[in-house]
Coordinates of C-alpha atoms and ligand atoms in Angstrom, one line a residue:
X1 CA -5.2 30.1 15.5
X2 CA -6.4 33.3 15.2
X3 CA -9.7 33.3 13.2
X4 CA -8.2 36.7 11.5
X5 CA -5.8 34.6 9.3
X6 CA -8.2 32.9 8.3
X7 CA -10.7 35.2 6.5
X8 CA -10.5 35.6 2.9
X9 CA -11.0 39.3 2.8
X10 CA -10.3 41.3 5.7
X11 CA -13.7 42.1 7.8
X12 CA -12.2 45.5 9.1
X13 CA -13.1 46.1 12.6
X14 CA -12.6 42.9 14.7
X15 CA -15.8 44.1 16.3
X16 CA -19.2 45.2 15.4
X17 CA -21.4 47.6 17.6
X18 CA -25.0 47.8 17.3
X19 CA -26.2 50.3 19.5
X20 CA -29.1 48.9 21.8
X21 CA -32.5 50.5 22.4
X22 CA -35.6 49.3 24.0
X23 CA -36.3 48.4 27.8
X24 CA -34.6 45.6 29.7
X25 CA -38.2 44.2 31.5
X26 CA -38.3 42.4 34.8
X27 CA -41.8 41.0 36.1
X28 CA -42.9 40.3 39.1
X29 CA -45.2 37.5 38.2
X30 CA -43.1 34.3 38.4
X31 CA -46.2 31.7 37.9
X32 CA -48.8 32.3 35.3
X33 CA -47.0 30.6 32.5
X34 CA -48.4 29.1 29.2
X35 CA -48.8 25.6 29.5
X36 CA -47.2 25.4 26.0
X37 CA -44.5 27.7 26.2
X38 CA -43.0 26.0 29.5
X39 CA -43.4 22.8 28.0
X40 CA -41.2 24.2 25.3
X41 CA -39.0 25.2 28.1
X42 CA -38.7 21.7 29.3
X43 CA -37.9 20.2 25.9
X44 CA -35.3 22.8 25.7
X45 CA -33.4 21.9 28.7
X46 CA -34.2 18.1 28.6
X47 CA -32.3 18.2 25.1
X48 CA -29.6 20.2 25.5
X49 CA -26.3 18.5 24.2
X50 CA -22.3 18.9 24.0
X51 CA -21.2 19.8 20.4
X52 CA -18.1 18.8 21.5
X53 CA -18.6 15.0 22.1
X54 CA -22.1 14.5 20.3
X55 CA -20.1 15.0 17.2
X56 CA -17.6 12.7 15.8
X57 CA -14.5 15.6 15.2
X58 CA -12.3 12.9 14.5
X59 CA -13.8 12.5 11.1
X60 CA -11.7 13.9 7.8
X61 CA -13.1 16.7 5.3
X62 CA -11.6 17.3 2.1
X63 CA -11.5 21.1 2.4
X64 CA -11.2 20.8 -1.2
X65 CA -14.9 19.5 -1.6
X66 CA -16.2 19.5 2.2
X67 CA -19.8 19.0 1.4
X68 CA -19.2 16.6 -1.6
X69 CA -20.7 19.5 -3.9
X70 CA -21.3 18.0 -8.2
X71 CA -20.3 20.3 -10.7
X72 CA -23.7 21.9 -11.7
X73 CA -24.4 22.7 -8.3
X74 CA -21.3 25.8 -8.9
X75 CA -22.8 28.7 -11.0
X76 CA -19.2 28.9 -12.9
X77 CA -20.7 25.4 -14.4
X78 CA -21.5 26.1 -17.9
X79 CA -20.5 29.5 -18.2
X80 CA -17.4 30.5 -20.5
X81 CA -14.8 30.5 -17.3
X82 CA -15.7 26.7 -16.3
X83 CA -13.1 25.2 -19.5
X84 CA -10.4 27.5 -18.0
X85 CA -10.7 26.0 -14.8
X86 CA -8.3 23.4 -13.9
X87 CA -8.9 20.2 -11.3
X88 CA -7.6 22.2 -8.5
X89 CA -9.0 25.4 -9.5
X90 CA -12.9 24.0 -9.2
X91 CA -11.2 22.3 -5.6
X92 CA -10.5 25.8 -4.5
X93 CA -13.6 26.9 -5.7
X94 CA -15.7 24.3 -3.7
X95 CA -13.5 25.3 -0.9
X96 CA -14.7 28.9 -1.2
X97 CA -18.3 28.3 -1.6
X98 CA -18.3 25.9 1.4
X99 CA -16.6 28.3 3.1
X100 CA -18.5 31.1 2.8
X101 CA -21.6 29.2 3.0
X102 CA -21.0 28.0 6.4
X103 CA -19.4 31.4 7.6
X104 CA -22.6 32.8 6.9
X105 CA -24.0 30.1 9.4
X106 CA -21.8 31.2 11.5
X107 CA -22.3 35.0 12.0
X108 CA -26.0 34.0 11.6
X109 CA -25.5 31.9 14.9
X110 CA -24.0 34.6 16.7
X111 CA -26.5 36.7 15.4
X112 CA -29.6 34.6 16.5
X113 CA -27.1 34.1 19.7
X114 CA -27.2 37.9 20.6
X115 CA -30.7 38.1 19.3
X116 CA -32.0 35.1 21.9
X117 CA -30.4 36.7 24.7
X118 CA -31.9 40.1 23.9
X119 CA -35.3 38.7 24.2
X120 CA -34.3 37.2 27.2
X121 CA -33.8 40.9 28.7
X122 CA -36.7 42.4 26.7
X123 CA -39.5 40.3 26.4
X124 CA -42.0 41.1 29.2
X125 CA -43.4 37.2 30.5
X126 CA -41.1 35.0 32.3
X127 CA -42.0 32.0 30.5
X128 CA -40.6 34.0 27.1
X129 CA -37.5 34.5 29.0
X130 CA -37.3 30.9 30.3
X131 CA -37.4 29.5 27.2
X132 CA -35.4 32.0 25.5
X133 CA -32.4 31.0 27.9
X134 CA -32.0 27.3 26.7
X135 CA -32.5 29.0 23.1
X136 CA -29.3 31.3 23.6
X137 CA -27.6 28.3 25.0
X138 CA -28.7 26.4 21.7
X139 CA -27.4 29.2 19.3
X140 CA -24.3 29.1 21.5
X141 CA -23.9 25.3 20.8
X142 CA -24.2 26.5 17.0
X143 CA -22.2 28.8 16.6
X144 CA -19.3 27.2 18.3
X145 CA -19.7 24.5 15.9
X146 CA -19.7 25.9 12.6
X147 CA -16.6 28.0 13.7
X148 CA -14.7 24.7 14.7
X149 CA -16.1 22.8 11.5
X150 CA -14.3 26.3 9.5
X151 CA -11.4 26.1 11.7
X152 CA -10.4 22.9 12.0
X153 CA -11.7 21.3 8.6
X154 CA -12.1 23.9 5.6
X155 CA -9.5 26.4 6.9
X156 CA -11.3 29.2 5.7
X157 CA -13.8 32.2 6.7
X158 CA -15.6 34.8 4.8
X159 CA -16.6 38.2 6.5
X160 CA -20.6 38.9 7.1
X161 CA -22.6 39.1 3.9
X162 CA -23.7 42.5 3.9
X163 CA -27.4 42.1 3.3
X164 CA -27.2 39.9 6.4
X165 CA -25.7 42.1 8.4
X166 CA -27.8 45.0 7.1
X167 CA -31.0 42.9 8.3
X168 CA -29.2 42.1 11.6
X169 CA -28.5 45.4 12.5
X170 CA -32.4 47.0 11.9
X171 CA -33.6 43.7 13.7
X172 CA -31.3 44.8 16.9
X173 CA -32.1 48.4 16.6
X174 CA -35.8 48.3 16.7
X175 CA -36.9 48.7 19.9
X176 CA -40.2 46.9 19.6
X177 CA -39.8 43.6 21.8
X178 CA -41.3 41.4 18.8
X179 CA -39.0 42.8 16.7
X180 CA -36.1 39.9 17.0
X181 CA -38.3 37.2 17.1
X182 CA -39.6 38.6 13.2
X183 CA -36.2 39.2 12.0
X184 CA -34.5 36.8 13.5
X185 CA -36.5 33.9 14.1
X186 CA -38.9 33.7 11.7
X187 CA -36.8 35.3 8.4
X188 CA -33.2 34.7 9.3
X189 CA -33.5 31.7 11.0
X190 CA -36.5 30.0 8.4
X191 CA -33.6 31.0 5.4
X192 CA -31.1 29.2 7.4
X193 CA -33.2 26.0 7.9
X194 CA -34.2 25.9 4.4
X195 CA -30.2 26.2 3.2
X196 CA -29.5 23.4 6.7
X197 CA -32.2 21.1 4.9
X198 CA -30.9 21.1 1.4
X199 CA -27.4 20.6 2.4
X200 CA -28.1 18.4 5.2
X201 CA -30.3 16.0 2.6
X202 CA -28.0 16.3 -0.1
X203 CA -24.4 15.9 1.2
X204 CA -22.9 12.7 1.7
X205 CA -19.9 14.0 3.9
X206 CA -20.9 12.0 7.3
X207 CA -19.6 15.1 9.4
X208 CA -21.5 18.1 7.7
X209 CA -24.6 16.0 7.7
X210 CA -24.5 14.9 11.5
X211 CA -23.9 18.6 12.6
X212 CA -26.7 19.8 10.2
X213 CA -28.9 17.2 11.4
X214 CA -28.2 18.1 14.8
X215 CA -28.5 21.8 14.8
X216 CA -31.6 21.5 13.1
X217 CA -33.4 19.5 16.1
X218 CA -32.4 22.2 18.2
X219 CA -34.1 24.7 15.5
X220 CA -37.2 23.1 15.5
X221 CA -38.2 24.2 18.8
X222 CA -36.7 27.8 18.2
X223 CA -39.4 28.2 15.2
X224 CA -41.9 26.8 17.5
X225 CA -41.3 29.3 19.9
X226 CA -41.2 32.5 17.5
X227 CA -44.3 31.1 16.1
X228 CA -46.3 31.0 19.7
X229 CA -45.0 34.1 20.9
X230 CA -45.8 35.9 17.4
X231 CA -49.3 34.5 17.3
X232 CA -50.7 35.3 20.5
X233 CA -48.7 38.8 20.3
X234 CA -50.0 39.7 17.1
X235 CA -53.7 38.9 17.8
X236 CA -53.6 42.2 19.8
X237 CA -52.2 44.0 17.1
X238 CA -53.8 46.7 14.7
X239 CA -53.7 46.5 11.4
X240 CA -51.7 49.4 11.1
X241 CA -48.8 47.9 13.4
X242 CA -49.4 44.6 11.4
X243 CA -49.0 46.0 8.0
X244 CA -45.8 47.6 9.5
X245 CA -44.4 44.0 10.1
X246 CA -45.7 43.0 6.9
X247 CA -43.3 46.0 5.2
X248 CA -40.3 44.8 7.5
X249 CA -40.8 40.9 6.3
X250 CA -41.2 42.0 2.4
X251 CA -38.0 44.2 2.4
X252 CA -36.1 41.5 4.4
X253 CA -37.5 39.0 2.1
X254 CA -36.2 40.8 -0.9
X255 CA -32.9 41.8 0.1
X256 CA -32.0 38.2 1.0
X257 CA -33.5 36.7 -2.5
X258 CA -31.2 39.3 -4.3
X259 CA -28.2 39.4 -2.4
X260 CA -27.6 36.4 -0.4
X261 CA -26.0 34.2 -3.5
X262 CA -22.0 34.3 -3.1
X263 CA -21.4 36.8 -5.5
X264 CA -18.3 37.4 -3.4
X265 CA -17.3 34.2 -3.9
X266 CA -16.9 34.7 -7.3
X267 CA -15.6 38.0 -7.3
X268 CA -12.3 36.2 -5.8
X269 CA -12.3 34.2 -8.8
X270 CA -11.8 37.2 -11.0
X271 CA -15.0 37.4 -12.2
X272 CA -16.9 41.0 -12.3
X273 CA -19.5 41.7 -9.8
X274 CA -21.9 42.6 -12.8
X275 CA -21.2 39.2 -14.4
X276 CA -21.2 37.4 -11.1
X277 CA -25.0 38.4 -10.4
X278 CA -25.6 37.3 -13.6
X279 CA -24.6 34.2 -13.5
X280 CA -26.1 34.0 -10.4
X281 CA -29.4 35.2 -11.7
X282 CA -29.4 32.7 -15.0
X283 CA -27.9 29.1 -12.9
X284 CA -31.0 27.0 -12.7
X285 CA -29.5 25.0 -9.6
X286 CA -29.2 28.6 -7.8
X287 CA -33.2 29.8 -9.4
X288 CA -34.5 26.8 -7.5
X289 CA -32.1 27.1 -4.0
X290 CA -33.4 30.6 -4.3
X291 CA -37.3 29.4 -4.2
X292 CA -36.9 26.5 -1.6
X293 CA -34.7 29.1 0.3
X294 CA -38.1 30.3 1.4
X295 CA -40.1 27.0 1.7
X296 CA -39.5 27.8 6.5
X297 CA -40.4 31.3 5.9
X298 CA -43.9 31.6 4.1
X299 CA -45.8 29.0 5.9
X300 CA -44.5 30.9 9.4
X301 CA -45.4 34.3 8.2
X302 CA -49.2 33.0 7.0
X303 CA -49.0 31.0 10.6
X304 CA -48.4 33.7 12.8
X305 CA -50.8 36.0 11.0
X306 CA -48.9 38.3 9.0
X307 CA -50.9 37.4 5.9
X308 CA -52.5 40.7 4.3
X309 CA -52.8 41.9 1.0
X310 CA -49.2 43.5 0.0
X311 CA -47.5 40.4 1.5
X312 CA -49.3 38.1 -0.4
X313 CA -48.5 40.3 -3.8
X314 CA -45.2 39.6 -2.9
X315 CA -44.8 36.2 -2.4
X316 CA -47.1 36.0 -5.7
X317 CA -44.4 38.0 -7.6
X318 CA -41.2 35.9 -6.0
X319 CA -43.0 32.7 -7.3
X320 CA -42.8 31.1 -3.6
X321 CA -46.9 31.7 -2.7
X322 CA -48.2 28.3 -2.6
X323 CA -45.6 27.7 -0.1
X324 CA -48.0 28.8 2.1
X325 CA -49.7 25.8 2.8
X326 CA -46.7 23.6 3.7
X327 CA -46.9 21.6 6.7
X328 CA -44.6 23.8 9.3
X329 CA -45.5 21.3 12.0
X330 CA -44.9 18.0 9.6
X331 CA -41.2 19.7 8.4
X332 CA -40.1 20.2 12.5
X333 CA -41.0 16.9 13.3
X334 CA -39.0 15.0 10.5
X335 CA -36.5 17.3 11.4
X336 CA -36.5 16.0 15.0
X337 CA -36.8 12.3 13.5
X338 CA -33.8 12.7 11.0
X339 CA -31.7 13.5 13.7
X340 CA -32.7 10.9 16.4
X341 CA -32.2 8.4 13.5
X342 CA -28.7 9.5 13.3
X343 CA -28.3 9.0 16.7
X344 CA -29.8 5.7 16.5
X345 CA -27.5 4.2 13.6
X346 CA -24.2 5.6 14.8
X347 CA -24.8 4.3 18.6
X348 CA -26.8 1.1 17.4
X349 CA -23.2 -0.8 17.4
X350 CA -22.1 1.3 21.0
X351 CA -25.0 0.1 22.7
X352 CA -25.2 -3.4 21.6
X353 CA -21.7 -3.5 22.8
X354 CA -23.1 -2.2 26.2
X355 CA -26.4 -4.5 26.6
X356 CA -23.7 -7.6 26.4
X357 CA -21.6 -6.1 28.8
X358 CA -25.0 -5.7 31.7
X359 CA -25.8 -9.1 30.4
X360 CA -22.3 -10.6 31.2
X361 CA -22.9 -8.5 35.0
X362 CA -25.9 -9.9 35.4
X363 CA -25.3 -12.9 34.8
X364 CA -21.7 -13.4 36.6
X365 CA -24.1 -11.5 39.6
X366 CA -26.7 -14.4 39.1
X367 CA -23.8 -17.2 39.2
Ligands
FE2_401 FE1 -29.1 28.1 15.6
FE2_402 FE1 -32.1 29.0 16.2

């Protein structure tokens, strides 16, 4: 089915330029790569995966309440419109919310897609490109994904948040070659692993949580990529060009804090915008999704040394400093874990079923 039926507000132009600028860079030198970085490289292609058959499809979703979503986790809760609701209204509205939660995932995937294979073409060491590769075949695997997850089970899509399609399009048109790792790896992608981990720990719908768990062991190694390549780039840096970056992460920071919180969702509820942010702005559940929203982000930016003065300020004033110190490398390898255990208990029964069958062989051979 066309995806265009689906949308709940027409996006307007079924597609969206951004015009490119920048060199395409070829090198010459095909074997002085970082020991690290090709490592990555192996990891990447030793764990690549089929979304198709990794996941179990056949399992229902209520598109009603896909993620299993309480009450107080909607901002209409406690407000004077939640009484008027009736049962199916707050099903539609879980619907919607789902929906344009994941749709966001979605675009974001293409983005991070379109931004993995630009580094492919821009970035100027082979071992960057090589590793950026299995990367754009991971965001691939992710984006096909959460657009068969909104196809097939909620039914629904919401166009591009603005704000994240604003931050999209300056991270494409820079033509600095670090550029997509910043806004893309490190903000876009650290916002969308936060919202992956609080869903992903908090849902009890078995097929959101195995394709959460599983895109996020892909996303592990994508952060520890944009954190190499950032750190060793940006040890060559003046402070000029890194208090440049520094600007670019506080704006981007800002504008997803204040605009990324489904006020359109609500807006198709017949609430006003103005009333909308302000809900938005008051709900306690949404104050602290907004703060752990940048728990992947600030312990990147201190990592990769983007940590001056200004930058600091800001993460001072948005309450999320002392985020800082989180253990980046501790939060990727539970993420790797959660998803292996996965593996482990749904194929546990599979491949007990198989050792008896080698067993049986063997021992019919032996007979
Ligand atoms: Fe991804
Ligand atoms: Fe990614």
């Amino acid at each position: 089915m066309s995806t265009h039926t689906l949308y709940s507000k027409d996006p307007g132009d079924p597609t969206w330029q951004v015009p490119a600028t920048g060199s395409a860079r070829f090198t010459w030198e095909y074997d002085d790569g970082r020991d690290r970085l090709l490592a990555l490289y192996q990891k990447g292609k030793d764990k690549q995966w089929d979304g198709a058959r990794r996941i179990d499809w056949d399992l229902e979703v209520d598109p009603y309440d896909p993620l299993g979503t309480p009450d107080e986790a909607l901002t209409l809760y406690g407000t004077r419109h939640w009484g008027k609701l009736t049962e199916k209204d707050k099903g539609e509205l879980r619907r919607h919310y789902a929906s344009w939660q994941f749709s966001q995932f979605l675009h974001g995937e293409q983005g991070a897609m379109i931004c993995a294979a630009r580094i492919v073409e821009s970035v100027p060491d082979m071992d960057a490109k090589f590793y950026s590769a299995t990367q754009t075949m991971d965001e691939a695997r992710h984006a096909e994904i959460y657009g068969r997850f909104l196809h097939e089970k909620v039914g629904m899509l919401y166009p591009i948040n603005d704000s994240l399609q604003g931050l999209l399009g300056d991270t494409l048109r820079d033509s600095r070659w670090d550029m997509p790792y910043l806004g893309m790896q490190v903000l876009i992608e650290g916002l969308a692993l936060a919202a992956f981990g609080m869903i992903r720990d908090s849902t009890d719908k078995p097929l959101p949580k195995q394709i959460l768990a599983y895109v996020m062991q892909d996303e592990a190694r994508h952060v520890a990529f944009g954190r190499m390549a950032l750190r060793d780039h940006y040890k060559q840096l003046t402070d000029a060009e890194l208090r440049e970056r520094e600007e670019f992460v506080i704006e981007g920071c800002h504008l997803m804090r204040d605009r990324l919180r489904g006020v359109e969702v609500l807006e198709n509820f017949g609430v006003s915008t103005k009333e909308a942010e302000e809900y938005s702005e008051q709900s306690e559940f949404l104050h602290l999704f907004r703060k752990l929203l940048f728990s992947r982000i600030v312990p990147c930016v201190k990592d990769i040394g983007l940590w001056g003065e200004r930058l600091q300020k800001a993460y001072v004033d948005m309450g999320v400093f002392e985020m800082g110190d989180s253990n980046l490398d501790l939060l990727m390898t539970q993420d790797e874990e959660i998803a292996e255990r996965l593996d482990r208990e749904r194929f546990a029964a599979e491949e007990a079923g198989r050792v008896a069958e080698v067993t049986d062989a063997i021992a019919e051979g032996g007979a």
